[in-house]
PDB file of C-alpha atoms in Angstrom:
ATOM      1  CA  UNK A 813       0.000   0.000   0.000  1.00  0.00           C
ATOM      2  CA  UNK A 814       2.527   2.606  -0.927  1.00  0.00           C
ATOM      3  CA  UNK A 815       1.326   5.653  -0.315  1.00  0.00           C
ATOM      4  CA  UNK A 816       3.789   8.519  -1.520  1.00  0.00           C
ATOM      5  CA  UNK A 817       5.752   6.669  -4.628  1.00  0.00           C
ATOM      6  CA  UNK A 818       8.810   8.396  -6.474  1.00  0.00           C
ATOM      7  CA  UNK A 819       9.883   7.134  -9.738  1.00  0.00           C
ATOM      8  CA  UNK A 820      11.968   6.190 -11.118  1.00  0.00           C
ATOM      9  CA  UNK A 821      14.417   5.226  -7.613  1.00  0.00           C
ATOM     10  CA  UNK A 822      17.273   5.813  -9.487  1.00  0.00           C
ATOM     11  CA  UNK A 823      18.251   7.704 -12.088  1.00  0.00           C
ATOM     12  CA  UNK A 824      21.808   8.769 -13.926  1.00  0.00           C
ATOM     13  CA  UNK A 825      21.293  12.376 -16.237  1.00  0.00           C
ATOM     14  CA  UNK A 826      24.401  13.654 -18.055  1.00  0.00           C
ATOM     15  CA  UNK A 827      26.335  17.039 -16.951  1.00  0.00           C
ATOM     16  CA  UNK A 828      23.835  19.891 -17.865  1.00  0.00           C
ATOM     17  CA  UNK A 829      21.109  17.597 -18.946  1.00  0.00           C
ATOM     18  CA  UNK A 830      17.567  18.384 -17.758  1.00  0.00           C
ATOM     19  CA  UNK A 831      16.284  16.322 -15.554  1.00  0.00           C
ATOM     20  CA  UNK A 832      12.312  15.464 -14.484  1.00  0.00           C
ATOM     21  CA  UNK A 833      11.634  13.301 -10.796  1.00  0.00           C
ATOM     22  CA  UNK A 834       8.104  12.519 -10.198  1.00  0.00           C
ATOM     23  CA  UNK A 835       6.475  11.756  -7.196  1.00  0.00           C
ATOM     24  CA  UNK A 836       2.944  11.004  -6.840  1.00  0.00           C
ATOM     25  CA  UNK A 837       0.697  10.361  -3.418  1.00  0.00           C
ATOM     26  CA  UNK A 838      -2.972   8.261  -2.645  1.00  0.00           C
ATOM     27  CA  UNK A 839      -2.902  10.543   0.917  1.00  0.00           C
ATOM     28  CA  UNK A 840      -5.044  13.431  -0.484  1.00  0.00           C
ATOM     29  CA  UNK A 841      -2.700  15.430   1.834  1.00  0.00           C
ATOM     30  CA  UNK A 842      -2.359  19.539   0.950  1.00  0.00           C
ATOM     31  CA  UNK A 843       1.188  19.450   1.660  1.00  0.00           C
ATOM     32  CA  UNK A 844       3.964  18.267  -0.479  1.00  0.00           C
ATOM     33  CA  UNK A 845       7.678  18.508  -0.125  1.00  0.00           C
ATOM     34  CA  UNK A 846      10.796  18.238  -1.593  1.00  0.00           C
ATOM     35  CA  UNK A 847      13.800  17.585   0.039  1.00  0.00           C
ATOM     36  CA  UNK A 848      17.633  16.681  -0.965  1.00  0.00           C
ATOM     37  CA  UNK A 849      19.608  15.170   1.284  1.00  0.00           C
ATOM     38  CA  UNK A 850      23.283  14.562   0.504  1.00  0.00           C
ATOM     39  CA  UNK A 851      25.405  11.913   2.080  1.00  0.00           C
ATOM     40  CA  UNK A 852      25.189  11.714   6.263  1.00  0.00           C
ATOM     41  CA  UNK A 853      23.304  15.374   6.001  1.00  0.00           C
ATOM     42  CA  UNK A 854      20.204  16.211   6.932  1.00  0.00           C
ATOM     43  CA  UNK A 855      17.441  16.195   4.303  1.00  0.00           C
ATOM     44  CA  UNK A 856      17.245  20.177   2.730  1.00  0.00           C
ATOM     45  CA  UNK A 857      13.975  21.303   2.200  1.00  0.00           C
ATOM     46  CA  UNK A 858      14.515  22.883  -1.369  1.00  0.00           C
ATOM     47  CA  UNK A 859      10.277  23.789  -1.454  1.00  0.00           C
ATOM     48  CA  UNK A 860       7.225  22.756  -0.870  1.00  0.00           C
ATOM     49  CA  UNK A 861       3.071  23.345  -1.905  1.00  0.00           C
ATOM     50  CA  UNK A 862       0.243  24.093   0.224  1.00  0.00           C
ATOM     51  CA  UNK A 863      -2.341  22.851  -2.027  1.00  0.00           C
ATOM     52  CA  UNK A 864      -1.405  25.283  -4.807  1.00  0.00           C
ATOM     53  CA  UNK A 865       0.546  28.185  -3.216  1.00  0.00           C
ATOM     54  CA  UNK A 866       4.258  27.378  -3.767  1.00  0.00           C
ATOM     55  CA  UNK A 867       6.821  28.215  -1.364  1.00  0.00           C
ATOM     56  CA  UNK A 868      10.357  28.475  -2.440  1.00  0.00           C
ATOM     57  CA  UNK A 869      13.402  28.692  -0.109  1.00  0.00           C
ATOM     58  CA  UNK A 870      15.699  31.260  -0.104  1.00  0.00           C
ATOM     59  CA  UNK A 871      18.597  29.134  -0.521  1.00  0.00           C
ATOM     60  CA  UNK A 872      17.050  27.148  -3.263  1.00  0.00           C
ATOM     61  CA  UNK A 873      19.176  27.334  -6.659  1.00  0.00           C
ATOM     62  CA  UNK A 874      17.454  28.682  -9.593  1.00  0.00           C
ATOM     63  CA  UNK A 875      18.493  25.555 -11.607  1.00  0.00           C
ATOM     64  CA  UNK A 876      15.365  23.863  -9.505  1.00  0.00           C
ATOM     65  CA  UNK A 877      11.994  24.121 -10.233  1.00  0.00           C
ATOM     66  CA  UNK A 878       9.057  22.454  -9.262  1.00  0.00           C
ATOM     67  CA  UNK A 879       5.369  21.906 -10.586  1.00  0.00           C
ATOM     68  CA  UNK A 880       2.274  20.520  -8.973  1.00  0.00           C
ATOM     69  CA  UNK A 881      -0.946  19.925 -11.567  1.00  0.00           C
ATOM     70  CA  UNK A 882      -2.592  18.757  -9.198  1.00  0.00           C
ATOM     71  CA  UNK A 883      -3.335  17.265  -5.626  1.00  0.00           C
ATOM     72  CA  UNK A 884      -1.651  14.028  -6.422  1.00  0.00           C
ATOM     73  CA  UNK A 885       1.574  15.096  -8.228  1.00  0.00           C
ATOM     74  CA  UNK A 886       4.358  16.555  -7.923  1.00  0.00           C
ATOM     75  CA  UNK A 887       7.299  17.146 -10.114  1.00  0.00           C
ATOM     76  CA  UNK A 888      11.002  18.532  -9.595  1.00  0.00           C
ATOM     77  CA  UNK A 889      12.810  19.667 -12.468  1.00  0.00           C
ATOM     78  CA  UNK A 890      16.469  20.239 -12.824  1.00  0.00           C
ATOM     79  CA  UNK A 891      17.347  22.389 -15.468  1.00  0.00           C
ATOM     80  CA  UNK A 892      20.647  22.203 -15.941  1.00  0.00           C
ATOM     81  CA  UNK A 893      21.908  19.068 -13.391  1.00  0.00           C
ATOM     82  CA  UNK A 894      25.717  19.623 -12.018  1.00  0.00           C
ATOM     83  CA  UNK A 895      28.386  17.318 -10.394  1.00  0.00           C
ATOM     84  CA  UNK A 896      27.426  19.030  -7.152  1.00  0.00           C
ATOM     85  CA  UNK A 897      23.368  17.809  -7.581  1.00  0.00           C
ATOM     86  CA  UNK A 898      24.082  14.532  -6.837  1.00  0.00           C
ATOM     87  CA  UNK A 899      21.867  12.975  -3.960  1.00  0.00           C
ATOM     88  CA  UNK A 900      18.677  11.430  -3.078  1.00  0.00           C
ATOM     89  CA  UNK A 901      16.228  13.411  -3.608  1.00  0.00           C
ATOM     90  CA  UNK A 902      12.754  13.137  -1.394  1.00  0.00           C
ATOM     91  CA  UNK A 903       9.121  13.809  -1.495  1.00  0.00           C
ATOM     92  CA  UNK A 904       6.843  13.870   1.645  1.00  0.00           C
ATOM     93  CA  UNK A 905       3.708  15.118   2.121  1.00  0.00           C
ATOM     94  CA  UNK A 906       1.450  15.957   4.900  1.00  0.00           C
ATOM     95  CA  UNK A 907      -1.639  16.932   6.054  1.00  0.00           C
ATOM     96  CA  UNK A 908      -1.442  20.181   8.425  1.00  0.00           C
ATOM     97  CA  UNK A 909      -4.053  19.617  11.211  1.00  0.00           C
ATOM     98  CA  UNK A 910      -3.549  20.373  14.695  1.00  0.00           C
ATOM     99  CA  UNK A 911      -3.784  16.250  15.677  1.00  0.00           C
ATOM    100  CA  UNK A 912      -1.285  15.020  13.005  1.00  0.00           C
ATOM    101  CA  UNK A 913       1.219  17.222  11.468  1.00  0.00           C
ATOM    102  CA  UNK A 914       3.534  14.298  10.147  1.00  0.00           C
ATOM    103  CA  UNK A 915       5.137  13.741   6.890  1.00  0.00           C
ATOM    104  CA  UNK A 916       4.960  10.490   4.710  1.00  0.00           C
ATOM    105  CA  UNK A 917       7.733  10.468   2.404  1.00  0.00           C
ATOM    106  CA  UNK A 918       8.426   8.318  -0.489  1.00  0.00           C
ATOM    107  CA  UNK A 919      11.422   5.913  -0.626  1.00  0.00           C
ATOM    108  CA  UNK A 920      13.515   8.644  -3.167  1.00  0.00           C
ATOM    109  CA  UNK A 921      15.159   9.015  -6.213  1.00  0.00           C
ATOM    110  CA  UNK A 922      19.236   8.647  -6.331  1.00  0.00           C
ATOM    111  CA  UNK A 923      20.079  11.032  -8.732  1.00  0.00           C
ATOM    112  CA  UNK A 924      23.561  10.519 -10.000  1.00  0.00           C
ATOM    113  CA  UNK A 925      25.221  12.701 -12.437  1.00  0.00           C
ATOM    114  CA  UNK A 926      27.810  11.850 -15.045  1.00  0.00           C
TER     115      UNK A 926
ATOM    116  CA  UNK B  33      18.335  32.251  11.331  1.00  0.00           C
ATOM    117  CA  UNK B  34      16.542  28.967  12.664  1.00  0.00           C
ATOM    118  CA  UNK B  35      18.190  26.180  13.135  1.00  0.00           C
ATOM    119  CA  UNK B  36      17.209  22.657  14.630  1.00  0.00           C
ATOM    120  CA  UNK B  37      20.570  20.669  15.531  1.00  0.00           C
ATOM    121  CA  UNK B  38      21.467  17.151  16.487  1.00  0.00           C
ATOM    122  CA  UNK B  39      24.880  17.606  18.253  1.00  0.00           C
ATOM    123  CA  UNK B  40      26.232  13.852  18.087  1.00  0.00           C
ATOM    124  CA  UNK B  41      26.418  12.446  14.645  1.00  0.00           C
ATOM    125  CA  UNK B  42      27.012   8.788  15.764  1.00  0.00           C
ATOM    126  CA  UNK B  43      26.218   6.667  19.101  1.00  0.00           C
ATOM    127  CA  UNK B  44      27.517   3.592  19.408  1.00  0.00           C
ATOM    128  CA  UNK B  45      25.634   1.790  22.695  1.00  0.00           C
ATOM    129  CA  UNK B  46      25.356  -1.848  24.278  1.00  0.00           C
ATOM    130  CA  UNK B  47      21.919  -3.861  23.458  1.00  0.00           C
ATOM    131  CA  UNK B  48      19.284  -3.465  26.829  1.00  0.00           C
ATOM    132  CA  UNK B  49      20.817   0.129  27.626  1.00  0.00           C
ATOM    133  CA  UNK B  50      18.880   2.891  26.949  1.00  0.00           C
ATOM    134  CA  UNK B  51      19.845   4.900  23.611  1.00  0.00           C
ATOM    135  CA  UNK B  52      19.377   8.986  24.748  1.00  0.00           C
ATOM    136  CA  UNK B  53      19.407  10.805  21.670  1.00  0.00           C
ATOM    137  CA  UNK B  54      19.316  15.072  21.588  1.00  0.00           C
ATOM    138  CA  UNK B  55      18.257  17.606  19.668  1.00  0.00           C
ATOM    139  CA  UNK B  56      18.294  21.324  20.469  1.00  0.00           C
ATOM    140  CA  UNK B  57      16.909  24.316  18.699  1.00  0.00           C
ATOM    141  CA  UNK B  58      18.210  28.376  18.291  1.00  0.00           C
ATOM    142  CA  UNK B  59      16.197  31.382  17.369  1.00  0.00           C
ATOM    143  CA  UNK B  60      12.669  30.258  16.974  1.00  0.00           C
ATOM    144  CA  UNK B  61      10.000  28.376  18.960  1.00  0.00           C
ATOM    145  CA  UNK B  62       8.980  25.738  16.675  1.00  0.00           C
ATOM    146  CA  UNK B  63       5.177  24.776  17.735  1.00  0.00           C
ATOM    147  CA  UNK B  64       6.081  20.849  17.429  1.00  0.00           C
ATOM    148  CA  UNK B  65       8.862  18.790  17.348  1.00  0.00           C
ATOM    149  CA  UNK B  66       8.900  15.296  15.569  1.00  0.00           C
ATOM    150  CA  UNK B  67      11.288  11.966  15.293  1.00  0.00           C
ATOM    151  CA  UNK B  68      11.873  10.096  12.581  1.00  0.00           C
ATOM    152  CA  UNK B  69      13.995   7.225  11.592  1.00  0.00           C
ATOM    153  CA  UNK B  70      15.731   6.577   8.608  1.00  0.00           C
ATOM    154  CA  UNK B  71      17.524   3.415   7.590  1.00  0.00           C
ATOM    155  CA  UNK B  72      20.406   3.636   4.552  1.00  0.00           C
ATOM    156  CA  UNK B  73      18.993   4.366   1.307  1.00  0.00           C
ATOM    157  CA  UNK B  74      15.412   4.827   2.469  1.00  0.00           C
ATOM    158  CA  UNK B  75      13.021   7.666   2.998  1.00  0.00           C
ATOM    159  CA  UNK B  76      12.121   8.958   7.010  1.00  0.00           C
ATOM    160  CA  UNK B  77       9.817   7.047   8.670  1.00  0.00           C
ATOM    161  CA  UNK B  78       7.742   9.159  11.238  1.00  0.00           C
ATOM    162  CA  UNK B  79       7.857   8.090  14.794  1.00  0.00           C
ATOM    163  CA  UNK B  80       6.659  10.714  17.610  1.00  0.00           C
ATOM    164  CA  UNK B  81       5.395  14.336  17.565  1.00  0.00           C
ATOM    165  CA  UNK B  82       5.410  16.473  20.654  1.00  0.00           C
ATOM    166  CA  UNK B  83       3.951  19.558  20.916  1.00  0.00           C
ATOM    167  CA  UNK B  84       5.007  22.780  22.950  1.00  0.00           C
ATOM    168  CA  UNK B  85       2.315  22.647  25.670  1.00  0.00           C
ATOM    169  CA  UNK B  86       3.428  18.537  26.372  1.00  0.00           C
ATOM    170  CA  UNK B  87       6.774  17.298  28.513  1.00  0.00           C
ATOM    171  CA  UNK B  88       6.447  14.000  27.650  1.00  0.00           C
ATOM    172  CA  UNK B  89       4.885  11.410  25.011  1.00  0.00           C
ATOM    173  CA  UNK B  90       5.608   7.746  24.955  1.00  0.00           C
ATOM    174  CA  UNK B  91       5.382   5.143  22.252  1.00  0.00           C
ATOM    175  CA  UNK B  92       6.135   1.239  23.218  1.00  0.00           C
ATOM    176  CA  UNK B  93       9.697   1.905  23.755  1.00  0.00           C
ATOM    177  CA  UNK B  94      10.161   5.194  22.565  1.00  0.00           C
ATOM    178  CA  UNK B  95      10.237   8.581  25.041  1.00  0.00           C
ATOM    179  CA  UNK B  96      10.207  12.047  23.656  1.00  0.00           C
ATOM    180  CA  UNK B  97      10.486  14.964  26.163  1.00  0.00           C
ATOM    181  CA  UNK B  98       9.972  18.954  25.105  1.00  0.00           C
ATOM    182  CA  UNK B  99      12.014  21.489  27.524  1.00  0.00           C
ATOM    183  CA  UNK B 100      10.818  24.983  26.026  1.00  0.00           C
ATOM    184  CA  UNK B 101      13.443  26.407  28.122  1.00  0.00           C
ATOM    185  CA  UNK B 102      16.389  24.666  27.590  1.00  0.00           C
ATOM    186  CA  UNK B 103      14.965  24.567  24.045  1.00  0.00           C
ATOM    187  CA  UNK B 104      15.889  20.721  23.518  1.00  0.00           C
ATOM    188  CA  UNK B 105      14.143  17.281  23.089  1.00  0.00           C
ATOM    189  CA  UNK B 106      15.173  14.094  23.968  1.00  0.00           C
ATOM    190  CA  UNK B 107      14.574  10.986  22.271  1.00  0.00           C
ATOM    191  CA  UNK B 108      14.966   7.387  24.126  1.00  0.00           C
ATOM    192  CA  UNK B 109      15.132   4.143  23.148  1.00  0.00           C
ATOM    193  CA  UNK B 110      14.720   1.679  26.466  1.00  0.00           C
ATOM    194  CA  UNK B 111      15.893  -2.114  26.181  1.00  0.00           C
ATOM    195  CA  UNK B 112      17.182  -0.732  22.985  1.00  0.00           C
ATOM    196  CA  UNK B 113      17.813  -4.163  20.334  1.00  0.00           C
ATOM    197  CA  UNK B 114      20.195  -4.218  17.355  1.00  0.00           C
ATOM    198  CA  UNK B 115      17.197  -3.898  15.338  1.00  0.00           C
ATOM    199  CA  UNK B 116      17.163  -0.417  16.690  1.00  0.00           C
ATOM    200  CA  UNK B 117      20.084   0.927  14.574  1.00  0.00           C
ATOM    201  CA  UNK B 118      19.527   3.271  12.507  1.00  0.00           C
ATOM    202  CA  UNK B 119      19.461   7.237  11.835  1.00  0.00           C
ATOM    203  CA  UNK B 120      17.135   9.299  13.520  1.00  0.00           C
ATOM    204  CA  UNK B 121      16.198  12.859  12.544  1.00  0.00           C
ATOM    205  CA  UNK B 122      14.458  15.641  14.534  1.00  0.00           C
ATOM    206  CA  UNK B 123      12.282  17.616  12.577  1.00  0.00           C
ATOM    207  CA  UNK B 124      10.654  20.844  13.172  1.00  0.00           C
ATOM    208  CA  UNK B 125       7.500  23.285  12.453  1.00  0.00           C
ATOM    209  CA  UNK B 126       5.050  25.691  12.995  1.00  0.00           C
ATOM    210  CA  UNK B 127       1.117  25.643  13.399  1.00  0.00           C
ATOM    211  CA  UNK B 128       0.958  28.718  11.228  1.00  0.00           C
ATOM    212  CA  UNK B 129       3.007  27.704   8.703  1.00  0.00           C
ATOM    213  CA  UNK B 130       3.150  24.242   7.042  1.00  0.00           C
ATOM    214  CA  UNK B 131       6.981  23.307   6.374  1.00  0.00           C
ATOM    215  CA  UNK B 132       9.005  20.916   8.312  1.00  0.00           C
ATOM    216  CA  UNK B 133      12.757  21.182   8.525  1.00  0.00           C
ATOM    217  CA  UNK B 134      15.099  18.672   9.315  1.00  0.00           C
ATOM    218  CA  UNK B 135      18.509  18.293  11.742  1.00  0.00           C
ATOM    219  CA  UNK B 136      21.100  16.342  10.476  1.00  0.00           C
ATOM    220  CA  UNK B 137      20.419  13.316  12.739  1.00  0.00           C
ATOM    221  CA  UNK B 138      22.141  10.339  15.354  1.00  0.00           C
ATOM    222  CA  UNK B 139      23.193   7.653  13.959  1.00  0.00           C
ATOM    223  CA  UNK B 140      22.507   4.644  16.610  1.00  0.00           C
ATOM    224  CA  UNK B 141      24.621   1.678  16.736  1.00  0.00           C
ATOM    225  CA  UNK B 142      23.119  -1.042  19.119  1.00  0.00           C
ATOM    226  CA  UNK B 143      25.986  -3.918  19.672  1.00  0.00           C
ATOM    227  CA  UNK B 144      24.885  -7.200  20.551  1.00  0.00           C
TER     228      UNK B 144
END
């Protein structure tokens, strides 16, 4: 029963080519998140949706974008994919109610780049 | 800026002892804290939330205490197994806002 599911869970992109992850959920939850998380670090919250509104962080690179067409997809895009992108990337989602504020993530991508 | 830290990055403990894991915030009051654990190659997996108006919760073996003023929480593990190791993660948020951030995590050793 999985309920937040990433595809593909690996994936190798060439230097500077563009680069789609997808990550779909069967929560109906408002929230979605991506994260990368690099080797022993914690996981970086690069943005996430509340339902529609998109929230960026300020330390996000411009080379990563994100799209959300509706409540059960999500997409991150890497324009332009360097050495230094490398990592498992992470979706979670989450329903924000006062009772249960926890995130369900999906088992990530492992992006490698050649 | 805020920031949510887990101060050891590895602890390595005997199996039946009690695993005592920390995390400690700066510069915000986050309105719930939360543990996860994470084995290699895998996504979290949620484990406890505490909020700021509880000291304790408890889960089978699991402990989670919230000191506001000390601005910490502690995770424990009692009659902790080998089964037991693994990473585990504090995360943090808000009510009013709906992200969660992430320390950098423990990651528990239990020796036979």
């Amino acid at each position: 029963d999985a309920m937040v599911i990433q595809n593909p869970r690996y994936q190798v992109t060439q230097f500077g080519k563009p680069v789609t992850l997808s990550c779909s959920q069967t929560l109906n939850h408002n929230v979605m998140y991506w994260y990368q998380q690099k080797s022993s670090q914690a996981p970086k919250l690069l943005f996430h949706y509340y339902d529609k509104d998109f929230n960026n962080e300020a330390d996000t690179p411009d080379n990563f974008q994100s799209r959300r067409p509706n409540t059960s997809f999500c997409f991150l895009d890497i324009r332009s994919p360097g050495l230094g992108d490398a990592a498992m990337y992470l979706c979670a989602t989450s329903r924000i109610r006062t009772e249960n504020t926890e995130a369900f993530f999906g088992q990530g991508t492992r992006l490698t780049v050649v | 800026s805020q920031k949510i830290e887990q101060n050891s990055e590895a602890l390595n403990i005997q199996e039946g002892k009690t695993a005592t894991l920390t995390c400690n915030y700066t510069n915000y009051s986050p309105a719930y804290l939360q543990w996860y654990r994470q084995d290699p190659g895998r996504g979290p997996v949620f484990l406890l939330l505490i909020r700021e108006n509880e000291k304790e919760k408890r889960k089978e073996r699991l402990k989670v205490t919230f000191d506001t003023t000390l601005k910490q929480s502690l995770f424990h593990i009692t009659a902790s197994q080998p089964a037991d190791s693994a990473t585990y993660l504090c995360a943090s948020g808000y009510s009013s806002a709906s992200k969660i951030i992430f320390g950098s995590g423990t990651r528990l050793s239990i020796r036979p």
